[in-house]
Coordinates of C-alpha atoms in Angstrom, one line a residue:
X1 CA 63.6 -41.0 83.3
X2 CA 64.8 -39.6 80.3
X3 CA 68.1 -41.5 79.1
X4 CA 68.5 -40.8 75.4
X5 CA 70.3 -37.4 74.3
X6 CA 71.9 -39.1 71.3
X7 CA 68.4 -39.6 69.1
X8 CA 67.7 -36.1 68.1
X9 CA 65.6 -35.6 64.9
X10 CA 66.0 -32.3 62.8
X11 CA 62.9 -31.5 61.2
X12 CA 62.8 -29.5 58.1
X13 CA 59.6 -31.1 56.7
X14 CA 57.2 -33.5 58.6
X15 CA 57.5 -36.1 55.8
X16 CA 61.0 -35.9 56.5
X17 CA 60.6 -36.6 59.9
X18 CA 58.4 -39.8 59.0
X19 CA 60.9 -41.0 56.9
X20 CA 64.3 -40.7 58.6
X21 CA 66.2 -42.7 60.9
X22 CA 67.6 -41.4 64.2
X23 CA 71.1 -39.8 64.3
X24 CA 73.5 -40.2 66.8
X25 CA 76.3 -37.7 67.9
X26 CA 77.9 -41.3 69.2
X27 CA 77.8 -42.8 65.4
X28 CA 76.3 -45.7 67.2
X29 CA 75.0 -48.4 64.6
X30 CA 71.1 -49.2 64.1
X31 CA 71.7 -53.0 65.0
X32 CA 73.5 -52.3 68.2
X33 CA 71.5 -49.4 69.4
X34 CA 68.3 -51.7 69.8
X35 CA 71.1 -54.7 70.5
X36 CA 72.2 -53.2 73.5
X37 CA 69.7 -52.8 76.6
X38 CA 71.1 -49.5 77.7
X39 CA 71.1 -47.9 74.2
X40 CA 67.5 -49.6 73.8
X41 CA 66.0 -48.4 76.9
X42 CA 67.3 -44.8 75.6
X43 CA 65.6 -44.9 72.8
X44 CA 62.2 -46.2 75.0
X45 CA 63.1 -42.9 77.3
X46 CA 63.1 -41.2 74.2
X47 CA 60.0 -42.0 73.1
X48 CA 58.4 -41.3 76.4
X49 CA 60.0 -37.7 76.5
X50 CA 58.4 -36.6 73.3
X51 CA 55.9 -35.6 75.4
X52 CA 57.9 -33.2 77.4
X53 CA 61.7 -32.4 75.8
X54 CA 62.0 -29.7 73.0
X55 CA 65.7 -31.1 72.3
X56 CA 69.4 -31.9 73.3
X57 CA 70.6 -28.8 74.9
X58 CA 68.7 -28.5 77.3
X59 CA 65.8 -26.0 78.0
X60 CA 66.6 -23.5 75.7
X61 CA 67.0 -25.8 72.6
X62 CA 64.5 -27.0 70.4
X63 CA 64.5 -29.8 67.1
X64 CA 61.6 -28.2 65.3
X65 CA 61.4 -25.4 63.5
X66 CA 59.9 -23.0 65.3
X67 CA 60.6 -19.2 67.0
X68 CA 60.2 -20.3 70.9
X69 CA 62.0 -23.1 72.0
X70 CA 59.7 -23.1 75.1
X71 CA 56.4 -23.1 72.7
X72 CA 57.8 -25.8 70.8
X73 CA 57.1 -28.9 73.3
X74 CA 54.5 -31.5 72.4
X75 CA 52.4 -30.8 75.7
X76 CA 52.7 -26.9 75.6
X77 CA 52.0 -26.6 71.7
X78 CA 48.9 -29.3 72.2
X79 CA 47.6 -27.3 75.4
X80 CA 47.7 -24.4 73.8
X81 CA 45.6 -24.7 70.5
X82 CA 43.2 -26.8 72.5
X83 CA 42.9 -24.0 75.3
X84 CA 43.4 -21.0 74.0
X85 CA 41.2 -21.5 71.3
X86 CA 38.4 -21.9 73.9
X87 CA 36.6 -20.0 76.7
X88 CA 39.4 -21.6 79.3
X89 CA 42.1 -18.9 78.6
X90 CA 43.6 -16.3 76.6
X91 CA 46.9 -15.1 76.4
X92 CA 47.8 -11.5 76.3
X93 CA 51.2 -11.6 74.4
X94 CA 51.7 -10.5 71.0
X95 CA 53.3 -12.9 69.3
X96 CA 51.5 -13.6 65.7
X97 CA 50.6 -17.2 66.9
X98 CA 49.0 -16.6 70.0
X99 CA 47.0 -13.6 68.7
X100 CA 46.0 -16.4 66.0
X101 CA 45.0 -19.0 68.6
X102 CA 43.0 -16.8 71.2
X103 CA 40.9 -15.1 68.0
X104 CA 40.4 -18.4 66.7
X105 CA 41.5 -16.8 63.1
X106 CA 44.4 -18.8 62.3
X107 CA 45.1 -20.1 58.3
X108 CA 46.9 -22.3 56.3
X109 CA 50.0 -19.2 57.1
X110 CA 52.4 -21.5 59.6
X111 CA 51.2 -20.7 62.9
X112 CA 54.1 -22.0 66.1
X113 CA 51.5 -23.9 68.1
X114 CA 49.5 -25.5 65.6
X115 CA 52.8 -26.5 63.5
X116 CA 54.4 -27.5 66.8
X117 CA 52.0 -30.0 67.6
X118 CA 51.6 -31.5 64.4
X119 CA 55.4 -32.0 63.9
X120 CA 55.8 -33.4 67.9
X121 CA 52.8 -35.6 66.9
X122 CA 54.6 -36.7 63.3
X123 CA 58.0 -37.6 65.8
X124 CA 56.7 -39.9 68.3
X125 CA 55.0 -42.0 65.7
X126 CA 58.4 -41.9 63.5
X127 CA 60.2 -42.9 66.8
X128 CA 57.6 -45.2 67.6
X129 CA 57.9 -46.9 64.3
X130 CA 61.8 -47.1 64.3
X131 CA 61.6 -49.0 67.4
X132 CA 58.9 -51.6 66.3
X133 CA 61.2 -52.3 63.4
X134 CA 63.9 -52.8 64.7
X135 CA 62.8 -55.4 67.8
X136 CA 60.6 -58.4 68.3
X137 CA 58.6 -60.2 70.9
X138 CA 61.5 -62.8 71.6
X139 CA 62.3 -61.2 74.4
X140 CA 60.3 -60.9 77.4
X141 CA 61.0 -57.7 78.1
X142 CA 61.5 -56.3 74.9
X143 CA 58.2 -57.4 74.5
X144 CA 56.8 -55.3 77.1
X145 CA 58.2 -52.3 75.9
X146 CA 56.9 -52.6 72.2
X147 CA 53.8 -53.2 73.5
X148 CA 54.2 -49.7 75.9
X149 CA 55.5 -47.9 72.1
X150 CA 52.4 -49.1 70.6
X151 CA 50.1 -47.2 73.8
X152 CA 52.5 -44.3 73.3
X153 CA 52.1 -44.4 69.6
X154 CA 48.3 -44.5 70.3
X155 CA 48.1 -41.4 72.0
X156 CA 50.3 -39.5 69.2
X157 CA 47.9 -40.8 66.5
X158 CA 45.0 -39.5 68.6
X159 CA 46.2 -36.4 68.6
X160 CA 46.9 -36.0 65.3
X161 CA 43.5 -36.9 64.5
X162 CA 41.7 -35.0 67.0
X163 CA 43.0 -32.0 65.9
X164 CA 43.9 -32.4 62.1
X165 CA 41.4 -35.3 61.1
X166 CA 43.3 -36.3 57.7
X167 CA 47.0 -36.9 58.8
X168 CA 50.1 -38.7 56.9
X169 CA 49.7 -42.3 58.2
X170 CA 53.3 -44.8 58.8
X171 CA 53.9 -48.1 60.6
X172 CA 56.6 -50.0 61.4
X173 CA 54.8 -52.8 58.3
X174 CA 55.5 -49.8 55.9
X175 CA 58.9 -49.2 54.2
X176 CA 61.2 -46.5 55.1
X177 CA 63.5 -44.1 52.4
X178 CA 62.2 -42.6 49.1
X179 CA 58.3 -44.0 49.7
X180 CA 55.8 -40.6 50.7
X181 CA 53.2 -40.9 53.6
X182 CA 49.6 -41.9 52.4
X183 CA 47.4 -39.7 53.9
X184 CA 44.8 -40.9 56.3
X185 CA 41.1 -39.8 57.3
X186 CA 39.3 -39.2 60.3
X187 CA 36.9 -42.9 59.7
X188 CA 39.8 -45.1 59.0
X189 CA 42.4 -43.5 61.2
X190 CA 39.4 -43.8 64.1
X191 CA 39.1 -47.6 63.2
X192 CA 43.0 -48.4 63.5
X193 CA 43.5 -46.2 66.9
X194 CA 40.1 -48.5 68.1
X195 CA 41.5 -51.5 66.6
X196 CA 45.2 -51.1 67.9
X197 CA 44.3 -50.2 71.7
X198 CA 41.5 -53.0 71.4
X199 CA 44.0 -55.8 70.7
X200 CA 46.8 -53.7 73.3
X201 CA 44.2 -54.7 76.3
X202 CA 43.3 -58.3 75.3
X203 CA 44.3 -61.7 76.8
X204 CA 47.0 -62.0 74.3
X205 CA 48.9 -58.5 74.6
X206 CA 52.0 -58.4 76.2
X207 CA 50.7 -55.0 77.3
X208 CA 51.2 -55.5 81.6
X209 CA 47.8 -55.6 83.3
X210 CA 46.5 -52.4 84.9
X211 CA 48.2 -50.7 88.1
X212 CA 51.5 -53.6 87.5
X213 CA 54.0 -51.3 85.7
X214 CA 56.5 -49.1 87.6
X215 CA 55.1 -45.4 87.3
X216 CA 55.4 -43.5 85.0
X217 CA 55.2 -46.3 82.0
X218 CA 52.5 -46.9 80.8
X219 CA 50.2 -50.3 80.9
X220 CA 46.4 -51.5 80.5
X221 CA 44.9 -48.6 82.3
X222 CA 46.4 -46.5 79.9
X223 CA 45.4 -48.2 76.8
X224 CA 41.6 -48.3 78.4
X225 CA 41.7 -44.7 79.1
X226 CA 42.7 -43.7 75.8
X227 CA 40.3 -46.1 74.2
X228 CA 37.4 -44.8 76.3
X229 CA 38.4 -41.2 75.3
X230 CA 38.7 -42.0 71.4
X231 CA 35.1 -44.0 71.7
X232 CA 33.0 -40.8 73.8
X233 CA 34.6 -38.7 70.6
X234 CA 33.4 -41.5 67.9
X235 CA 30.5 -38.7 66.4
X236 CA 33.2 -35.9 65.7
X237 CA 35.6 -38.7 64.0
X238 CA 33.2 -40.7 61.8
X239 CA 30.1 -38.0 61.7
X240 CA 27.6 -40.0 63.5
X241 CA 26.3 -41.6 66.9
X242 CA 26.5 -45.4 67.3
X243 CA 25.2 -46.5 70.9
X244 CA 27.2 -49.7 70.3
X245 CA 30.1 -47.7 70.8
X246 CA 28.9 -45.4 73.7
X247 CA 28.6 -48.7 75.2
X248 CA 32.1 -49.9 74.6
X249 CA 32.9 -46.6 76.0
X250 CA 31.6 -47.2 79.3
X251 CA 33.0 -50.6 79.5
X252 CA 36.6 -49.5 79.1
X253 CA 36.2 -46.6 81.4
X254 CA 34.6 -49.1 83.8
X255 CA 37.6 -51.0 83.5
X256 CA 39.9 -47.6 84.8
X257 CA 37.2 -46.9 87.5
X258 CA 37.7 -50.6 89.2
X259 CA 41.3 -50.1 89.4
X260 CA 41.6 -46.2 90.6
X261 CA 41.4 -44.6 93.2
X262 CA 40.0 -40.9 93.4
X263 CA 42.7 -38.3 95.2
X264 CA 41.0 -37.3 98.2
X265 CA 41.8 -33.7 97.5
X266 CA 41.9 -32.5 94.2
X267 CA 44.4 -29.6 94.3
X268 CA 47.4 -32.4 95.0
X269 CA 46.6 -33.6 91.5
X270 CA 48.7 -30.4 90.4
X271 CA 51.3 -29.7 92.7
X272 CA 55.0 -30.4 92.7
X273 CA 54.6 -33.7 94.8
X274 CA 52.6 -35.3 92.3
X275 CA 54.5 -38.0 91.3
X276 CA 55.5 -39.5 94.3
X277 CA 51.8 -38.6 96.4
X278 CA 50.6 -42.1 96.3
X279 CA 47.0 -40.3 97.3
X280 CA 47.8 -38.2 93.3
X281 CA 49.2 -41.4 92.0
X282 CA 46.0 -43.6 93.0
X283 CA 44.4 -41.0 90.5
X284 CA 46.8 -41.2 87.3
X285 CA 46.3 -43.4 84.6
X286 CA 48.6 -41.8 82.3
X287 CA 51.2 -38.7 83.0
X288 CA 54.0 -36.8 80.8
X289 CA 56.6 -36.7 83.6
X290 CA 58.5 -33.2 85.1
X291 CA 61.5 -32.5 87.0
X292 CA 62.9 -29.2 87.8
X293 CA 66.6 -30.4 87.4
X294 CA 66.0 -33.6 84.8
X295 CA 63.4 -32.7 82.5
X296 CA 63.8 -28.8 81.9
X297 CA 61.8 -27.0 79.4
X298 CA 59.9 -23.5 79.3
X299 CA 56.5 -25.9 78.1
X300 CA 54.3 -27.8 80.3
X301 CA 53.5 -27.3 83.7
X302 CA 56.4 -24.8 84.2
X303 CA 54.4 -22.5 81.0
X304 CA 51.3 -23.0 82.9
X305 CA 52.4 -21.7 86.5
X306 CA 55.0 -19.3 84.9
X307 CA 52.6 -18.0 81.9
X308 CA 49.4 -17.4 84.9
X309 CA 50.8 -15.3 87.3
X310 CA 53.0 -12.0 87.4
X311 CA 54.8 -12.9 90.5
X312 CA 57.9 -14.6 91.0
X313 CA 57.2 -15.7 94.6
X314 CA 54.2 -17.8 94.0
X315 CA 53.1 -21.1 93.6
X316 CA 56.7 -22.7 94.0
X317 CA 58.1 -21.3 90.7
X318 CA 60.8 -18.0 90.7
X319 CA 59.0 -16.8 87.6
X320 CA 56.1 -14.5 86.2
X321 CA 55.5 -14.4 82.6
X322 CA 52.2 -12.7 83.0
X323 CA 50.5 -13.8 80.1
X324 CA 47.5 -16.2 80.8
X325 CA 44.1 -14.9 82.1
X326 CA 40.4 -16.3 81.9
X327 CA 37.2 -14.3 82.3
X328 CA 34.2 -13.9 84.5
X329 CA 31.9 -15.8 81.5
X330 CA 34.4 -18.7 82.3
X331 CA 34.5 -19.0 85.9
X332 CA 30.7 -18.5 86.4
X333 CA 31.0 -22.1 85.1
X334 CA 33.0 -22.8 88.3
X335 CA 31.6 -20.6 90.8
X336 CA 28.1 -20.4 89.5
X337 CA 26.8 -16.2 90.9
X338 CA 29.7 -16.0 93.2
X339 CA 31.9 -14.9 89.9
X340 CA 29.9 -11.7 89.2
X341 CA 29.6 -11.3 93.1
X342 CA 33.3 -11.7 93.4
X343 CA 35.9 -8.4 94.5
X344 CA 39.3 -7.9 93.3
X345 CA 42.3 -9.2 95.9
X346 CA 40.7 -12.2 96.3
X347 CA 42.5 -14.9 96.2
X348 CA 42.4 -19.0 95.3
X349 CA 40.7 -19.7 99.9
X350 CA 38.0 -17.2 99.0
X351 CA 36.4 -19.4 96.1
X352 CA 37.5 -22.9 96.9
X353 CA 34.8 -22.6 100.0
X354 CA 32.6 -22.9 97.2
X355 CA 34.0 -25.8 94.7
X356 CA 37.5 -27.2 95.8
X357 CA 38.2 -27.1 92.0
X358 CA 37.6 -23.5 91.6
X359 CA 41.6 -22.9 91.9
X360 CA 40.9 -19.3 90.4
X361 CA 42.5 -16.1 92.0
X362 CA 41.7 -12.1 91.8
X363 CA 44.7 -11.2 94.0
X364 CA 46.8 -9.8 90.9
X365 CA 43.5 -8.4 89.3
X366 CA 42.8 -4.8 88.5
X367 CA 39.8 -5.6 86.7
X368 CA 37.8 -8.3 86.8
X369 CA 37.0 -8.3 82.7
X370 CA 39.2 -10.1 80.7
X371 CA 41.8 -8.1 78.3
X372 CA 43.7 -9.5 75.4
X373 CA 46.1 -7.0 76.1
X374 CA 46.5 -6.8 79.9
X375 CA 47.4 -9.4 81.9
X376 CA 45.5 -8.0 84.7
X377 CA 42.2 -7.7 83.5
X378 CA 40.7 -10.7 83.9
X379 CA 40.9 -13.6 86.5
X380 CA 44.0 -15.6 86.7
X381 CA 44.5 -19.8 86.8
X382 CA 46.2 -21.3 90.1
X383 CA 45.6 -25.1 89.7
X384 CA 49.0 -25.8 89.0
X385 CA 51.7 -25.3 92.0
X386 CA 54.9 -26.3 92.5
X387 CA 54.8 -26.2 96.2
X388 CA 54.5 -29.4 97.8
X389 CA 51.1 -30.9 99.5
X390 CA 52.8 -30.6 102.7
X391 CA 53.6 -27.1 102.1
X392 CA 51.5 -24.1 103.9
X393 CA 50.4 -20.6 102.1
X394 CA 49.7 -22.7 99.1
X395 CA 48.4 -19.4 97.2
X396 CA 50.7 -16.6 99.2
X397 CA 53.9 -15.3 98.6
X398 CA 57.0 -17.1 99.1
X399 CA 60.2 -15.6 99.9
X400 CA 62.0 -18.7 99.0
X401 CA 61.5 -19.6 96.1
X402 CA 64.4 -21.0 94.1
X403 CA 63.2 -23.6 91.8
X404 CA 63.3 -22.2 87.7
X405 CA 61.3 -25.4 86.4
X406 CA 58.1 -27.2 87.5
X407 CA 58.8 -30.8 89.2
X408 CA 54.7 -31.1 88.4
X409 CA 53.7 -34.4 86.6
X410 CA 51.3 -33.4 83.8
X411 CA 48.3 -36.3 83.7
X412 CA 47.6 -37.2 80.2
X413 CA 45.0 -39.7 81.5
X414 CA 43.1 -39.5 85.0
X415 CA 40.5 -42.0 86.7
X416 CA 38.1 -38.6 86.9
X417 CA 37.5 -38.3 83.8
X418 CA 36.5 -42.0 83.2
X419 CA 34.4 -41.5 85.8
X420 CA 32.9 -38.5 83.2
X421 CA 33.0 -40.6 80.3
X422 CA 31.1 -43.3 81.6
X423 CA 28.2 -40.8 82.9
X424 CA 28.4 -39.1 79.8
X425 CA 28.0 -42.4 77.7
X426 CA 25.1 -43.6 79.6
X427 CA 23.3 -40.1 79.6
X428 CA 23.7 -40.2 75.8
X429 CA 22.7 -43.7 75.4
X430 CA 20.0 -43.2 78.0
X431 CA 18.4 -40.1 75.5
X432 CA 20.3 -37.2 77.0
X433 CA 18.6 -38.1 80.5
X434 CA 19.3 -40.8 83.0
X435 CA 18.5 -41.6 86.5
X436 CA 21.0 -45.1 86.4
X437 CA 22.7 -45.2 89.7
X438 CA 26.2 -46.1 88.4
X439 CA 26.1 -42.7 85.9
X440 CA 24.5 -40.4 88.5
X441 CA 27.0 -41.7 91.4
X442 CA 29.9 -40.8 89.1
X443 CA 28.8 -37.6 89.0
X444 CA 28.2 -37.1 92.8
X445 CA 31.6 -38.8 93.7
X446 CA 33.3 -35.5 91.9
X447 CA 30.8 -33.1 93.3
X448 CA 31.7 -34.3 97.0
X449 CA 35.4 -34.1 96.4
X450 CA 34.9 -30.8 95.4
X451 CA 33.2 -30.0 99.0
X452 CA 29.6 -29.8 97.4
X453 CA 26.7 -32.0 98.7
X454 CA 25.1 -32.9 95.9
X455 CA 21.4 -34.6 96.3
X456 CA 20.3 -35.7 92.9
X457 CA 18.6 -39.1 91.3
X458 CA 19.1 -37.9 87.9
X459 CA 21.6 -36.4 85.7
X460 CA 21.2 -34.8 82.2
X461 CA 23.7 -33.4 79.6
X462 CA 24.2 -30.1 80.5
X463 CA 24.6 -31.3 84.1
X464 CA 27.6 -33.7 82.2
X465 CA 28.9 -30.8 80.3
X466 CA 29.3 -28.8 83.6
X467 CA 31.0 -31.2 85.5
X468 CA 33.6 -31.8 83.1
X469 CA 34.1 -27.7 83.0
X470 CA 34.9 -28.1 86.5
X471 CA 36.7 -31.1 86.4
X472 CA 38.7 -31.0 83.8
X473 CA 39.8 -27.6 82.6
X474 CA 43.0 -26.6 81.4
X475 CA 44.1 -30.0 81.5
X476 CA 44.0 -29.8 77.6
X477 CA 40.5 -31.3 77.2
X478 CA 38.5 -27.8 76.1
X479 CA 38.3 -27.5 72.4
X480 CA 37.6 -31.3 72.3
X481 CA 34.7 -31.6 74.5
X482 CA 33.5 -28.3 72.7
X483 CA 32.8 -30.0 69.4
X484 CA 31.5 -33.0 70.7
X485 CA 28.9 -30.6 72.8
X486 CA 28.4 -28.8 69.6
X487 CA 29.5 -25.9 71.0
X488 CA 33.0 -24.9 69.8
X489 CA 31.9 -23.4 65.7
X490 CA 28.3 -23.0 66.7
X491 CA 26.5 -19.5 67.9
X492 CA 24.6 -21.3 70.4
X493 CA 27.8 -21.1 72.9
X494 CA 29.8 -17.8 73.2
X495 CA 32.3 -16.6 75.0
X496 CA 34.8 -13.2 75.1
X497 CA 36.8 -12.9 71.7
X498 CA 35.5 -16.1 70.8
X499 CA 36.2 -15.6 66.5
X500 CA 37.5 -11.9 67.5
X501 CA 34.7 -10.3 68.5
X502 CA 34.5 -8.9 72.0
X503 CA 31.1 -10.4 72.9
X504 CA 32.1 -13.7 70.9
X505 CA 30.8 -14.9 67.3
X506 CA 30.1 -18.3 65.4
X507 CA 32.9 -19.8 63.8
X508 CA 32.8 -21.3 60.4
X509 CA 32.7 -25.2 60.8
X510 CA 36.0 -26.0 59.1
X511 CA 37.7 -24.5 62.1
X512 CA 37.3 -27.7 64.4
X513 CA 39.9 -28.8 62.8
X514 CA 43.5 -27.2 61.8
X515 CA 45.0 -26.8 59.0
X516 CA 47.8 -29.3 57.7
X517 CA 51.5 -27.3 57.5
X518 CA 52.2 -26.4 54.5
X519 CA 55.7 -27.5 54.5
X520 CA 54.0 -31.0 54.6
X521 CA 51.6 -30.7 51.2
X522 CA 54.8 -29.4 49.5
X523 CA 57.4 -32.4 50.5
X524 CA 54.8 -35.1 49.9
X525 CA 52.1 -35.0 47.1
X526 CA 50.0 -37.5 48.7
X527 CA 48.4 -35.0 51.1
X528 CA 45.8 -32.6 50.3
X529 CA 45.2 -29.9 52.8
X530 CA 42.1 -29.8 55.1
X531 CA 39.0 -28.2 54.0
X532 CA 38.5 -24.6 54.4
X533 CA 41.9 -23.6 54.5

């Protein structure tokens, strides 16, 4: 997929970043790199592998400035401040970052993940720009592809505002060279995302229709996922409710719901196969694509199979970082009693007999309560695998193993969490109760994937709020669905080392967002930091 090595981007200030044009080690001219369809599809690929490339070397290199090449990909840095933050993981190494993120005490001091996801964020819009200005809609098919940078764009916008509210804000309308970056804010940024993926799905867009573009681009489905995401979050963006929009939620997740197709069994979501099961593909609305010999990085799905276990013959990957665990507080959310019941060497078969999601393991456990400085105290995450579905022993040990990078697709976007949205819209439109058919079968269609037998008429927040801990976790959604639950600052919600205490604290409200790099409020004067920090 990815075709581009000759864009790279050096980065040493994000304004700089949003201002600059691509380089090429080929000395290839603007006018014929987006002239000629090779050089332009490059540039397309490159766009598409922000999500998953940390630079032009290979896996070792990186184009931001940061320590870890590895810890500076878009979809590694993102996971990480939006897991690790959270009661979904912590991670037991001692860099200054990670003890940062997992403490939740991090400042306006650079921290790797934070600046690494900002910057990554900053870059796709830059390269998304550069391509809008530099093509039309003349052309068919060029036309199709601006329309797929705009989705892409999208997402690196929602990012940005999800996590930093008040970012530097470019389009391809605005000029490039000595003009600075206004900076944006949470209301108006909210309102151009809405407005942009509203006009992306309409009659008019060139945009294809849903489930018509060759996977893993992105079409229709993509831009209604993302638009249903951005709407469920509209309280945390512009401060308060507006049913008007929980109901434009629910029709755009309806819209992904018609056209999807659940994965009969939820563990082949995350395994190697991924991207050519057409039972997993049925499922994917959106994905940031991995290949063990194409796409090589020490970030995504690689970091999370790699970072969870301390054994180099599991889960289809010769590597064991040993630095991810969860705790018991966490997986009772999974397991319900059968956490605290549970006895060390037992593996991912002893717990999916009770939720087919709960891909949790104690085999490499000497205690069962979670450490910051032991890998093995605590419970460990298996829902990523880089064995095939076809494959048996899917939690042993594997002799075998040769492969150094995951082949697992990451999904950005998946129909089950639509499915969530939608239930979760209605519920909240509804008074925090409902008993309407469509919301409460939503729910019950994830419950009896997951092996349950769920007999209920009625469905309530909390019930919501569980179901998406089930669902969804580390997929990246934790801090997010934290804050709009009111539980990520508040002391209503705890959870082990949550603001560095043991037992867990409140944070202060600032904290649901980061703060802005410093590097950035220094190159451009328009900017003014985020409060708090």
């Amino acid at each position: 997929m990815i075709l581009a090595a000759f864009a790279a981007f050096a980065l040493t200030s994000c304004v700089g970043v949003l201002d600059q044009y691509p380089l090429s080690s080929d000395v290839v001219g603007n006018d014929e790199v987006y002239s000629n369809p090779d050089y332009r599809l490059g540039q397309l690929a490159k766009i598409y592998g922000g999500f998953n490339l940390t630079g032009n070397d290979g896996a070792g290199s990186t184009d931001i400035a940061v320590g870890d090449s590895g810890a500076s990909e878009f979809i590694r840095a993102w996971w990480s401040i939006n897991t690790l933050s959270t009661d979904e993981a912590k991670c037991i190494w001692g860099d200054p970052w990670v003890k940062e993120i997992v403490t939740n005490s991090w400042t306006a001091v650079k921290n790797d993940a934070i600046y690494a996801t900002y910057a990554r964020g900053v870059m796709m819009v830059t390269m998304a720009n550069q391509f809008l200005r530099n093509t039309d809609d003349s052309d068919p098919e060029i036309a199709i592809e601006r329309a797929e940078v705009r989705v892409l764009r999208a997402m690196a916008y929602w990012i940005l505002l999800d996590n930093f509210g008040n970012p530097p804000f470019v389009t391809e309308a605005d000029p490039m060279g000595a003009v600075k970056p206004i900076q944006t804010n949470p209301k108006d940024l909210f309102n151009w995302i809405k407005t942009e993926l509203e006009d992306l799905v309409s009659a008019e867009s060139h945009l294809k229709d849903i489930k018509t573009q060759v996977y893993p681009r992105v079409d229709k489905g993509a831009a209604y996922g993302l638009l249903a995401r951005l709407l469920i979050n509209h309280k945390t963006y512009l401060g308060t409710e507006n049913n008007d929009i929980y109901t434009d939620a629910m029709a755009a997740a309806e819209k992904v719901i018609a056209a999807y197709t659940l994965a009969p069994e939820y563990r082949e979501l995350f395994m190697g196969d991924n991207g050519q099961n057409p039972k997993a593909l049925g499922e994917f609305v959106m994905a940031a694509c991995y290949d063990a010999n194409k796409t090589q990085s020490y970030g995504g799905t690689t970091y999370f199979i790699a970072a969870s276990t301390n054994n180099e013959k599991n889960l289809g990957l010769k590597a064991g970082w040993a630095g991810v665990n969860t705790s018991t507080t966490f997986v009772a959310n999974l397991l319900g009693a059968t956490a605290e019941s549970a006895t060390l060497g037992q593996s991912v078969d002893n717990f999916t007999t009770v939720d087919k999601r709960a891909l949790v393991s104690l085999a490499y456990s000497d205690n069962k309560t979670q450490a910051l400085d032991s890998f093995t105290a605590g419970w460990h995450v298996f829902k990523y695998n880089n064995l095939h579905s076809t494959a048996t022993n899917l939690y042993g040990e594997h002799e075998n193993i040769v492969e150094t990078f995951s082949s697992i697709d990451f999904p950005l976007i998946r129909a089950a969490e639509m499915y969530l949205i939608y239930a979760e819209a209605k519920t909240r439109l509804d008074g925090g109760n409902t008993s309407d058919a469509k919301a409460v079968k939503c729910i019950t269609d994830l419950q009896k994937r997951a092996g349950l037998n769920p007999s209920i008429s009625s469905i309530n927040l909390e019930n919501v709020f569980t179901e998406i801990t089930r669902e969804l976790y580390w997929e990246g959604h934790r801090r997010t669905t934290l804050i709009r639950f009111d539980k990520f600052v508040e002391g209503n919600y705890l959870w082990p080392f949550k603001g560095g205490a043991e037992s867990g604290q409140a944070l202060a409200s600032y904290m649901k967002l980061f703060p802005l790099p410093d590097e950035d409020l220094v190159a451009n004067t328009n900017l003014t930091q985020n409060v708090g920090y």
